Amino acid sequence: LPQKTAARIVTSVEKIRDSPLDHLYPLQGSPYYKLRVGNYRVILDLRKKIMLVYMIKVGKQENVYDRI
């Protein structure tokens, strides 16, 4: 990822830490969630009981969903 894009993604993930469910969308047919950051999608695993967010995959919208 370009450095500027990576920085935007990190900032976006940090912004959702207090209320992630307000900003995430569930992936159909998957236990994961997605976060939109421009043309990129961040695939996340959310552990609700302890409010942990794991970053699973980052990529452009057209191919990030491959092999999830």
Backbone as CSV, one residue per row, in Angstrom:
resi,resn,N_x,N_y,N_z,CA_x,CA_y,CA_z,C_x,C_y,C_z
1,LEU,0.828,-1.192,0.000,0.000,0.000,0.000,0.867,1.249,0.000
2,PRO,0.425,2.271,-0.690,1.140,3.540,-0.589,1.099,4.046,0.857
3,GLN,2.138,4.718,1.269,2.255,5.171,2.656,1.084,6.068,3.066
4,LYS,0.660,6.946,2.187,-0.450,7.852,2.495,-1.749,7.066,2.714
5,THR,-1.970,6.052,1.886,-3.159,5.212,2.030,-3.112,4.427,3.324
6,ALA,-1.970,3.859,3.636,-1.815,3.104,4.884,-2.093,3.992,6.093
7,ALA,-1.628,5.217,6.051,-1.863,6.149,7.157,-3.353,6.464,7.298
8,ARG,-4.054,6.631,6.165,-5.505,6.875,6.209,-6.244,5.688,6.811
9,ILE,-5.803,4.481,6.467,-6.448,3.277,6.986,-6.226,3.163,8.489
10,VAL,-5.008,3.386,8.936,-4.713,3.324,10.374,-5.549,4.356,11.125
11,THR,-5.626,5.566,10.603,-6.427,6.617,11.236,-7.899,6.217,11.303
12,SER,-8.420,5.637,10.233,-9.825,5.219,10.204,-10.104,4.114,11.212
13,VAL,-9.196,3.154,11.321,-9.376,2.066,12.285,-9.307,2.612,13.710
14,GLU,-8.412,3.538,13.959,-8.318,4.139,15.293,-9.593,4.904,15.657
15,LYS,-10.221,5.546,14.683,-11.428,6.332,14.945,-12.617,5.467,15.366
16,ILE,-12.655,4.211,14.945,-13.815,3.368,15.246,-13.672,2.601,16.553
17,ARG,-12.563,2.729,17.247,-12.304,1.860,18.397,-13.333,1.978,19.519
18,ASP,-13.933,3.139,19.712,-14.900,3.298,20.796,-16.287,2.751,20.461
19,SER,-16.653,2.772,19.202,-17.969,2.256,18.796,-17.876,1.642,17.399
20,PRO,-17.201,0.509,17.274,-16.965,-0.069,15.951,-18.233,-0.448,15.193
21,LEU,-19.263,-0.894,15.874,-20.467,-1.328,15.165,-21.198,-0.180,14.480
22,ASP,-20.922,1.044,14.864,-21.529,2.199,14.201,-20.890,2.484,12.847
23,HIS,-19.731,1.898,12.576,-18.969,2.219,11.369,-18.693,1.021,10.469
24,LEU,-18.965,-0.180,10.947,-18.654,-1.390,10.198,-19.902,-1.967,9.554
25,TYR,-19.695,-2.657,8.438,-20.780,-3.327,7.735,-20.479,-4.820,7.712
26,PRO,-21.457,-5.675,8.045,-21.195,-7.118,8.014,-21.016,-7.605,6.577
27,LEU,-20.113,-8.556,6.392,-19.934,-9.187,5.085,-20.933,-10.327,4.968
28,GLN,-21.637,-10.396,3.861,-22.611,-11.462,3.665,-21.905,-12.804,3.570
29,GLY,-22.421,-13.792,4.285,-21.866,-15.136,4.229,-20.518,-15.275,4.896
30,SER,-20.178,-14.360,5.788,-18.871,-14.358,6.438,-19.024,-13.827,7.862
31,PRO,-18.148,-14.256,8.764,-18.201,-13.710,10.125,-17.518,-12.345,10.249
32,TYR,-16.959,-11.834,9.153,-16.172,-10.609,9.188,-17.005,-9.369,8.870
33,TYR,-16.382,-8.227,9.103,-16.980,-6.922,8.823,-16.067,-6.154,7.876
34,LYS,-16.632,-5.128,7.213,-15.817,-4.292,6.332,-15.901,-2.845,6.775
35,LEU,-14.806,-2.150,6.529,-14.711,-0.718,6.774,-14.276,-0.083,5.468
36,ARG,-15.008,0.908,5.006,-14.662,1.588,3.755,-13.729,2.751,4.037
37,VAL,-12.617,2.781,3.304,-11.653,3.883,3.388,-11.308,4.251,1.945
38,GLY,-12.032,5.209,1.390,-11.830,5.570,-0.013,-12.141,4.387,-0.911
39,ASN,-11.224,4.051,-1.832,-11.391,2.907,-2.725,-10.935,1.603,-2.092
40,TYR,-10.505,1.645,-0.860,-10.012,0.458,-0.166,-11.053,-0.053,0.815
41,ARG,-10.982,-1.348,1.064,-11.821,-1.981,2.067,-10.907,-2.673,3.065
42,VAL,-11.239,-2.523,4.330,-10.501,-3.170,5.404,-11.428,-4.246,5.956
43,ILE,-10.986,-5.493,5.909,-11.770,-6.605,6.417,-11.350,-6.843,7.860
44,LEU,-12.331,-6.841,8.756,-12.053,-6.916,10.186,-12.828,-8.052,10.836
45,ASP,-12.238,-8.614,11.868,-12.903,-9.596,12.719,-13.150,-8.902,14.048
46,LEU,-14.383,-8.833,14.467,-14.755,-8.111,15.682,-15.140,-9.107,16.769
47,ARG,-14.461,-9.040,17.886,-14.788,-9.876,19.047,-15.588,-9.010,20.007
48,LYS,-16.898,-9.140,19.985,-17.790,-8.222,20.697,-17.674,-8.309,22.216
49,LYS,-17.474,-9.496,22.754,-17.464,-9.633,24.211,-16.340,-8.842,24.861
50,ILE,-15.198,-8.759,24.195,-14.075,-8.018,24.771,-13.681,-6.820,23.913
51,MET,-14.481,-6.536,22.877,-14.272,-5.400,21.979,-12.863,-5.352,21.401
52,LEU,-12.471,-6.454,20.819,-11.206,-6.533,20.091,-11.502,-6.491,18.603
53,VAL,-10.691,-5.781,17.855,-10.839,-5.713,16.408,-9.546,-6.219,15.783
54,TYR,-9.654,-7.261,14.952,-8.502,-7.809,14.234,-8.601,-7.412,12.771
55,MET,-7.528,-6.879,12.219,-7.498,-6.549,10.805,-7.113,-7.817,10.048
56,ILE,-7.999,-8.281,9.171,-7.804,-9.520,8.437,-7.153,-9.265,7.081
57,LYS,-7.629,-8.262,6.364,-7.156,-8.024,5.003,-7.448,-6.585,4.606
58,VAL,-6.590,-6.014,3.762,-6.783,-4.670,3.223,-6.536,-4.747,1.725
59,GLY,-7.391,-4.137,0.944,-7.181,-4.134,-0.495,-8.202,-3.262,-1.188
60,LYS,-8.018,-3.110,-2.498,-8.963,-2.318,-3.287,-10.289,-3.060,-3.373
61,GLN,-11.331,-2.288,-3.531,-12.687,-2.821,-3.517,-12.871,-3.992,-4.484
62,GLU,-12.279,-3.921,-5.658,-12.547,-4.938,-6.678,-11.952,-6.318,-6.378
63,ASN,-10.949,-6.410,-5.498,-10.368,-7.738,-5.258,-10.168,-8.098,-3.793
64,VAL,-10.556,-7.251,-2.883,-10.308,-7.527,-1.468,-11.145,-8.705,-0.964
65,TYR,-12.274,-8.975,-1.605,-13.157,-10.030,-1.121,-12.765,-11.419,-1.626
66,ASP,-11.779,-11.499,-2.500,-11.320,-12.800,-2.998,-10.709,-13.606,-1.858
67,ARG,-11.060,-14.846,-1.787,-10.504,-15.813,-0.820,-10.670,-15.395,0.638
68,ILE,-11.857,-14.971,0.994,-12.136,-14.686,2.417,-12.965,-15.823,2.955
